[in-house]
PDB file of C-alpha atoms in Angstrom:
ATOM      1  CA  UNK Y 142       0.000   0.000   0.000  1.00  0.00           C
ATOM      2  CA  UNK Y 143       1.593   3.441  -1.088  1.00  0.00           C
ATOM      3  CA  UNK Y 144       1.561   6.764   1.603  1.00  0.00           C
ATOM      4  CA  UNK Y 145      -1.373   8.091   0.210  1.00  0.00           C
ATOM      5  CA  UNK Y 146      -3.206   5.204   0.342  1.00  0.00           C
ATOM      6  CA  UNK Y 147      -2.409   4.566   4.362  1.00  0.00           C
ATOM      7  CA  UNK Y 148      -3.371   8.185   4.369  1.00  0.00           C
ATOM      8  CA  UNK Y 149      -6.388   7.613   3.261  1.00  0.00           C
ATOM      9  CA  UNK Y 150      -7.840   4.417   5.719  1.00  0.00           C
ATOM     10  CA  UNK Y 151      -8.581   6.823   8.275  1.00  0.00           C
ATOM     11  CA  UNK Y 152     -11.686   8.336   6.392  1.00  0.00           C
ATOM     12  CA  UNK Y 153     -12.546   4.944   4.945  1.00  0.00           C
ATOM     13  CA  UNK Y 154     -11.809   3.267   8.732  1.00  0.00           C
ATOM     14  CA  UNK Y 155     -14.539   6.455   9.966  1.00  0.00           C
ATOM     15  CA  UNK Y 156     -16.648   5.787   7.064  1.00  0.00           C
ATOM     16  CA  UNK Y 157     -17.170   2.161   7.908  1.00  0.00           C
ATOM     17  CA  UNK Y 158     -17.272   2.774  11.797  1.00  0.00           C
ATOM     18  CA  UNK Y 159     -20.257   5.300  11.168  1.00  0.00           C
ATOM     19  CA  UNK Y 160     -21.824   2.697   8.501  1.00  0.00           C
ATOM     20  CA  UNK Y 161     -21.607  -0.156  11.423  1.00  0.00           C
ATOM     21  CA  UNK Y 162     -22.573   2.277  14.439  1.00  0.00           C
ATOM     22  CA  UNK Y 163     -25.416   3.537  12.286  1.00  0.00           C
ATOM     23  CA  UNK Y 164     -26.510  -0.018  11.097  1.00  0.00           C
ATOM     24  CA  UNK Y 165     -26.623  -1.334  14.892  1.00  0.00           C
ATOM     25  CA  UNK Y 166     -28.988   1.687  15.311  1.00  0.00           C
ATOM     26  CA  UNK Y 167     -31.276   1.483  12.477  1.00  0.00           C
ATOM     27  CA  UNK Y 168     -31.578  -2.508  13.797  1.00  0.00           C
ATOM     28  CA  UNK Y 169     -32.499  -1.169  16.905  1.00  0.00           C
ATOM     29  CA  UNK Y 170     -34.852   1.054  15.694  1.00  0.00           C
ATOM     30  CA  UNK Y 171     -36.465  -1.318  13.544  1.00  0.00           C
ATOM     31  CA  UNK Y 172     -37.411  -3.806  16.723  1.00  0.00           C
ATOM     32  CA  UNK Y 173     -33.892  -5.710  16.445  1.00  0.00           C
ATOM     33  CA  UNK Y 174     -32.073  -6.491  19.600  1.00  0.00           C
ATOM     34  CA  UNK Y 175     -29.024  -5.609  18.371  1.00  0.00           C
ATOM     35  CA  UNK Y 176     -26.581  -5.248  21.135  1.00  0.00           C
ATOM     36  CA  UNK Y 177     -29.311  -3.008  23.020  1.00  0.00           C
ATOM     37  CA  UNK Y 178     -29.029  -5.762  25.968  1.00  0.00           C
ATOM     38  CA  UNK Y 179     -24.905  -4.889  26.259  1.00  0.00           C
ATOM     39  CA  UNK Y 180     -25.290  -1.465  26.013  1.00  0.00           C
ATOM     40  CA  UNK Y 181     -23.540   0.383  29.488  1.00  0.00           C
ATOM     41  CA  UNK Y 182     -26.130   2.039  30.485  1.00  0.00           C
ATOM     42  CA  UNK Y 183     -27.604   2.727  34.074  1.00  0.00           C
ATOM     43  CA  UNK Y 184     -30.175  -0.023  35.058  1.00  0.00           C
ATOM     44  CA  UNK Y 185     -33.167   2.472  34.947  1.00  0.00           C
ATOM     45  CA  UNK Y 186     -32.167   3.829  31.691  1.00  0.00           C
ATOM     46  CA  UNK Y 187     -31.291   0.159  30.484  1.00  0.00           C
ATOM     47  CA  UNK Y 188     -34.678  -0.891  31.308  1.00  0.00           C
ATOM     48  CA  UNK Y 189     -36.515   2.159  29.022  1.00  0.00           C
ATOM     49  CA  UNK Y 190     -34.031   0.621  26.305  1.00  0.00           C
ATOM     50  CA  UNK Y 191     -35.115  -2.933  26.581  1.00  0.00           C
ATOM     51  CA  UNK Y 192     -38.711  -1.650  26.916  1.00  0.00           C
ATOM     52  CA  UNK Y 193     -38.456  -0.323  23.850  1.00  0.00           C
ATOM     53  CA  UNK Y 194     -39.553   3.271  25.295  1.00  0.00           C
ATOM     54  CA  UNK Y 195     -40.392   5.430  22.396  1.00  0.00           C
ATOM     55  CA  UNK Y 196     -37.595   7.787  23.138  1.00  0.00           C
ATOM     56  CA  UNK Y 197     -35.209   5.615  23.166  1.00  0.00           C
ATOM     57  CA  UNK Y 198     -36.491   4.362  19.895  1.00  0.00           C
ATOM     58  CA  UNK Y 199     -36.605   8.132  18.284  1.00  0.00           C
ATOM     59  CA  UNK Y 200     -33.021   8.433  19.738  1.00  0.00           C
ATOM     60  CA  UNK Y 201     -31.435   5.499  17.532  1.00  0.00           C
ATOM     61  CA  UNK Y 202     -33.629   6.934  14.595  1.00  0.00           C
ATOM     62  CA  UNK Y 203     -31.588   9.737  15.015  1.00  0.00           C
ATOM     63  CA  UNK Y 204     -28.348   7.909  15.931  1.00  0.00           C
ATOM     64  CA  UNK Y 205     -29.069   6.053  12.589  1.00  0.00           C
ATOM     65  CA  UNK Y 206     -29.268   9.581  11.095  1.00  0.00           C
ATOM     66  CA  UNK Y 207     -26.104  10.938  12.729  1.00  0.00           C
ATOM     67  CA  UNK Y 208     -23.985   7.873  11.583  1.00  0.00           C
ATOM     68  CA  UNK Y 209     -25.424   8.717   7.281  1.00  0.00           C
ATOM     69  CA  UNK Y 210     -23.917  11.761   8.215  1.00  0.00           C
ATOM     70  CA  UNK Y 211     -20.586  10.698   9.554  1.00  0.00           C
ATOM     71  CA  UNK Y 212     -20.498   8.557   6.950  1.00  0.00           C
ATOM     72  CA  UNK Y 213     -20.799  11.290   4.191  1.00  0.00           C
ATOM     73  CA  UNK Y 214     -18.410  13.686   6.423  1.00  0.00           C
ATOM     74  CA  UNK Y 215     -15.472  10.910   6.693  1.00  0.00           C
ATOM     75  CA  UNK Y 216     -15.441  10.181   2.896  1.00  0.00           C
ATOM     76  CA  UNK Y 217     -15.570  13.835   2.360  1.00  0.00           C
ATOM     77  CA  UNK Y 218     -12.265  13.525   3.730  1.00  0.00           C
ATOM     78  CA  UNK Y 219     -10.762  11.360   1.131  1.00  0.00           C
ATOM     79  CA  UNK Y 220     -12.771  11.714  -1.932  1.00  0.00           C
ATOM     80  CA  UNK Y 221     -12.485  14.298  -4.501  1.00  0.00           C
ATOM     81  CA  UNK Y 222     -15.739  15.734  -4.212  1.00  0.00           C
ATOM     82  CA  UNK Y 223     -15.342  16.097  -0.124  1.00  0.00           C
ATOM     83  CA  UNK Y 224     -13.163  19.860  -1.681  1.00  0.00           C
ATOM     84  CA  UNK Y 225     -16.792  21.275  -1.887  1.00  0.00           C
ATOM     85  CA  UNK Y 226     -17.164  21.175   1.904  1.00  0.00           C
ATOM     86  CA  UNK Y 227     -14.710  23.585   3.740  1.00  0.00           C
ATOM     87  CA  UNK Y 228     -11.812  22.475   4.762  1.00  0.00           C
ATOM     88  CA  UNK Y 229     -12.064  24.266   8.194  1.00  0.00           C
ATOM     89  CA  UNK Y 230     -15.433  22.236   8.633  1.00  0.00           C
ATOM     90  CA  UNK Y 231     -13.939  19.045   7.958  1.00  0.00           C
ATOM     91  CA  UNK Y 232     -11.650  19.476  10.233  1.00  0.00           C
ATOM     92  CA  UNK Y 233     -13.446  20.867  13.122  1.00  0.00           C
ATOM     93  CA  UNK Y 234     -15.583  17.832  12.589  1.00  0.00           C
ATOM     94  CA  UNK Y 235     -13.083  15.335  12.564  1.00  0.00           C
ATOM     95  CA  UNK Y 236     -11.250  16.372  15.560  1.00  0.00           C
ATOM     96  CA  UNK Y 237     -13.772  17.328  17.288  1.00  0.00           C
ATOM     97  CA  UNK Y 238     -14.984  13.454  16.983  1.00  0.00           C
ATOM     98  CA  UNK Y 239     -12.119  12.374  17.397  1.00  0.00           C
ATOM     99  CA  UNK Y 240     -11.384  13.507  21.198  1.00  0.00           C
ATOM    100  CA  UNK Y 241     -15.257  12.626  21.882  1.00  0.00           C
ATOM    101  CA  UNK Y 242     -14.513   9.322  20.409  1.00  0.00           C
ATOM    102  CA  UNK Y 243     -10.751   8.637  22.251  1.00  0.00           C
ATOM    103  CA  UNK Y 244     -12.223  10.333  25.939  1.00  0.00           C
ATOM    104  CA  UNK Y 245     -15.199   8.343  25.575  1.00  0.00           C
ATOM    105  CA  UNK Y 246     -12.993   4.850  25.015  1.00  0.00           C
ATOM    106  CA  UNK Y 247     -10.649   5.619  27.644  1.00  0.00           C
ATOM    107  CA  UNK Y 248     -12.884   6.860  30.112  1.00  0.00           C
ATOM    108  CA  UNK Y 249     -12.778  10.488  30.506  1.00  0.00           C
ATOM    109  CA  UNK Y 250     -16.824  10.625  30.035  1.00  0.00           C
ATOM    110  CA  UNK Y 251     -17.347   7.900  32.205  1.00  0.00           C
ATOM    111  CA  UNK Y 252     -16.883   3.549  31.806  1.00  0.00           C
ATOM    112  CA  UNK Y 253     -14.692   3.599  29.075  1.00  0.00           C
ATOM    113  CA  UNK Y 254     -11.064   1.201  29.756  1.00  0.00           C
ATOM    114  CA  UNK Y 255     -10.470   2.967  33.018  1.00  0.00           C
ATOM    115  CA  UNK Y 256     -14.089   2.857  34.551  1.00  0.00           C
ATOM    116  CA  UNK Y 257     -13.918  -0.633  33.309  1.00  0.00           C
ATOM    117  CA  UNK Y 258     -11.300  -2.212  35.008  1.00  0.00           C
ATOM    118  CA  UNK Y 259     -11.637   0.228  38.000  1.00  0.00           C
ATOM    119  CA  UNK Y 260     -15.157  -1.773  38.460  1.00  0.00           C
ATOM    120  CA  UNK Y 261     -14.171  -5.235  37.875  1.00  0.00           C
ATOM    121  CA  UNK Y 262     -11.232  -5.386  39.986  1.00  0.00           C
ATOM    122  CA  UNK Y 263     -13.210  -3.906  42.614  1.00  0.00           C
ATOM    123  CA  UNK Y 264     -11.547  -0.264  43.442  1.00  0.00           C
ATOM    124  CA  UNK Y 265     -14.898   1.255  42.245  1.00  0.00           C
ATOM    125  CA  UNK Y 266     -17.206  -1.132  43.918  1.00  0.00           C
ATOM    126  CA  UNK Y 267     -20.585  -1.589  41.902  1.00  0.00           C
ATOM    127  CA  UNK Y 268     -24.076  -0.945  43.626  1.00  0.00           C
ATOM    128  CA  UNK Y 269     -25.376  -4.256  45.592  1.00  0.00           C
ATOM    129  CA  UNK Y 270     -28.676  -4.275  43.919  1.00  0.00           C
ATOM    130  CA  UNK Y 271     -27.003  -3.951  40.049  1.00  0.00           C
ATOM    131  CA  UNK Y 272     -23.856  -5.456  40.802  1.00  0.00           C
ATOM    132  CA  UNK Y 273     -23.646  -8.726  38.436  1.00  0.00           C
ATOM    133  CA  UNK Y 274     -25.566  -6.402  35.908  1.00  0.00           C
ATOM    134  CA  UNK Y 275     -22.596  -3.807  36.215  1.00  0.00           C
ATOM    135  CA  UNK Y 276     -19.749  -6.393  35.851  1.00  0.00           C
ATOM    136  CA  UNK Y 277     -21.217  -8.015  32.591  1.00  0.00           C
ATOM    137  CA  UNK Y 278     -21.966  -4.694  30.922  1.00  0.00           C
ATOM    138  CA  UNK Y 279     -18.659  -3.428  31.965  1.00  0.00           C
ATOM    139  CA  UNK Y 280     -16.874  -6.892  30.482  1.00  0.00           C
ATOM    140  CA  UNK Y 281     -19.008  -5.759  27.435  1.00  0.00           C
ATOM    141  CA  UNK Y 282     -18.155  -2.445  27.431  1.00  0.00           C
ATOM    142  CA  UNK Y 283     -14.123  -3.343  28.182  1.00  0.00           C
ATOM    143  CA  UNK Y 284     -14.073  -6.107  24.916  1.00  0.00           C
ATOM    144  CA  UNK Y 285     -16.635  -4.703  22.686  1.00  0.00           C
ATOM    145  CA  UNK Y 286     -17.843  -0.707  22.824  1.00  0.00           C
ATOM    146  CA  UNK Y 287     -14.254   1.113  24.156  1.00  0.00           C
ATOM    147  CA  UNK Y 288     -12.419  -0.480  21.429  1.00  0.00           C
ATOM    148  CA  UNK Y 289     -14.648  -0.001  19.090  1.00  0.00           C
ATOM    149  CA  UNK Y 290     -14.525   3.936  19.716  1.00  0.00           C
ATOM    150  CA  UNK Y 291     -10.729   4.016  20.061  1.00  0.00           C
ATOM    151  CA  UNK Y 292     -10.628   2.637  16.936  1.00  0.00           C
ATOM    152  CA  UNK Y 293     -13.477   5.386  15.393  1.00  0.00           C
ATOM    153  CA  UNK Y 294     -11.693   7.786  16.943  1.00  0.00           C
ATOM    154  CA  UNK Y 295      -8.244   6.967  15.874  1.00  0.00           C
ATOM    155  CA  UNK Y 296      -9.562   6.699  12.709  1.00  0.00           C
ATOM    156  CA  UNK Y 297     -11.128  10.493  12.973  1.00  0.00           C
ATOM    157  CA  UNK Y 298      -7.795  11.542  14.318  1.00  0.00           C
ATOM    158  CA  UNK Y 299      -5.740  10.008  11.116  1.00  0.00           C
ATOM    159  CA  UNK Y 300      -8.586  11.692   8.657  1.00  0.00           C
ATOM    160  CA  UNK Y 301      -7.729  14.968  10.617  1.00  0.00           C
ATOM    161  CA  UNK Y 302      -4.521  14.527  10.487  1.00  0.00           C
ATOM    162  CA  UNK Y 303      -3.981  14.068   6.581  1.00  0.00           C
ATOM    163  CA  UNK Y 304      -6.091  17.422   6.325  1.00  0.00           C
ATOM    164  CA  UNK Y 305      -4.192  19.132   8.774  1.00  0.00           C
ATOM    165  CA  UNK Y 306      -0.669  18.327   6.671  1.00  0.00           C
ATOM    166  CA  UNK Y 307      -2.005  18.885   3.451  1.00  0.00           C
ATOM    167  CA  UNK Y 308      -0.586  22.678   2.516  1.00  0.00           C
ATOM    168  CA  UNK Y 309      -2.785  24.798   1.027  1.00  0.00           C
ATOM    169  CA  UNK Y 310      -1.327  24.461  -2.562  1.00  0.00           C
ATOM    170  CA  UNK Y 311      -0.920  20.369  -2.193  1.00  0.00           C
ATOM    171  CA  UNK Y 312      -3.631  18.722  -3.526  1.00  0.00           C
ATOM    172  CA  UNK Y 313      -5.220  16.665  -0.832  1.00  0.00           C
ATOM    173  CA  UNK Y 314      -7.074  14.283  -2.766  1.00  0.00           C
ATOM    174  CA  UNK Y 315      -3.998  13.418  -4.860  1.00  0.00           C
ATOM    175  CA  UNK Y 316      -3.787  10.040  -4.338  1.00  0.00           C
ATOM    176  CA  UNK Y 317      -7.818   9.771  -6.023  1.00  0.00           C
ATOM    177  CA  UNK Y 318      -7.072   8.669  -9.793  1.00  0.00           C
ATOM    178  CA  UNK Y 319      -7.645  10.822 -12.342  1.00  0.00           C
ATOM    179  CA  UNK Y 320      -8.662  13.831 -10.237  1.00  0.00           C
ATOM    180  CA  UNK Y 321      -7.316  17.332  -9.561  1.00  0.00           C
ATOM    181  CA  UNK Y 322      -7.628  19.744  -6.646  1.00  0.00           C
ATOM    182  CA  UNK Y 323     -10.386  21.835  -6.708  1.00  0.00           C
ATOM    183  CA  UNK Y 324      -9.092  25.513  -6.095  1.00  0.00           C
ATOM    184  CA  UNK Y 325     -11.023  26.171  -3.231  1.00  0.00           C
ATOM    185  CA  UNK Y 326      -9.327  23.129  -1.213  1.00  0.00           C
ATOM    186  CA  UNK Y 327      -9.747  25.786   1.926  1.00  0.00           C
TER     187      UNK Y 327
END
């Protein structure tokens, strides 16, 4: 694989994230199960989910909605056409998702790795009532959800990154056959 290629995988890598996030969602929406029964929430809130409480369904319509968005935003930051959104935009959005995305994983909005192991090895002890509940979703959350937003997020971060070095004057979507920078790349 050439540099520009790696370059690219981190709007692809977002792109797919968003397309699998989003598709979990729209499942979820739709009735499906879907993971809904390892997601880290707080019991009460847990039970609304499971209940299939009609905001938590409008919430993964829009979820479903936000993720066809990242999607579209990611590959705007490797395909040619993506020069028609500002460049400033793009990247506001892309880092911006990617700290969300990396705090969020390793725990600086709450669970994430940290939380995680803080709970199951006992230093942050888990309510009696919930505590068996606690321990499985935080297993879940430890194998399954945190890496899957470090990943999103590194992803972001690389798609932010190849914006950020791109010079004014370099074409950023150089690497796309038989395309040429559009002059308003900023």
């Amino acid at each position: 694989m050439s540099r520009p290629d790696r370059a690219r995988v981190g709007g692809y890598g977002a792109a797919v994230c968003a397309a699998a996030y989003g598709s979990m969602k729209l499942a979820q929406a739709l009735g499906a199960n879907a993971l809904a029964d390892k997601d880290p929430l707080p019991p009460h809130l847990r039970e609304q989910l499971l209940a299939r409480d009609p905001w938590f369904v409008a919430s993964h319509w829009l979820l479903a909605g936000a993720a066809v968005v990242g999607v579209i935003v990611a590959l705007a930051t490797v395909r040619p056409w993506g020069t028609r959104v500002p460049r400033r935009l793009l990247l506001t959005i892309a880092w911006t998702l990617a700290t969300f995305m990396i705090a969020r994983s390793i725990g600086a909005l709450g669970g994430g790795f940290v939380g995680d192991i803080l709970l199951l090895t006992g230093v942050r002890p888990a309510s009696v009532e919930h505590a068996e509940l606690a321990h499985m979703l935080a297993r879940w959350d430890l194998l399954l959800w945190s890496p899957f937003f470090l990943l999103w997020g590194l992803c972001w971060a690389a798609a932010g990154w190849r914006l950020s070095t791109a010079s004014r004057g370099q074409a950023v979507f150089a690497s796309c056959p038989g395309t040429r920078p559009h002059p308003s790349i900023d």
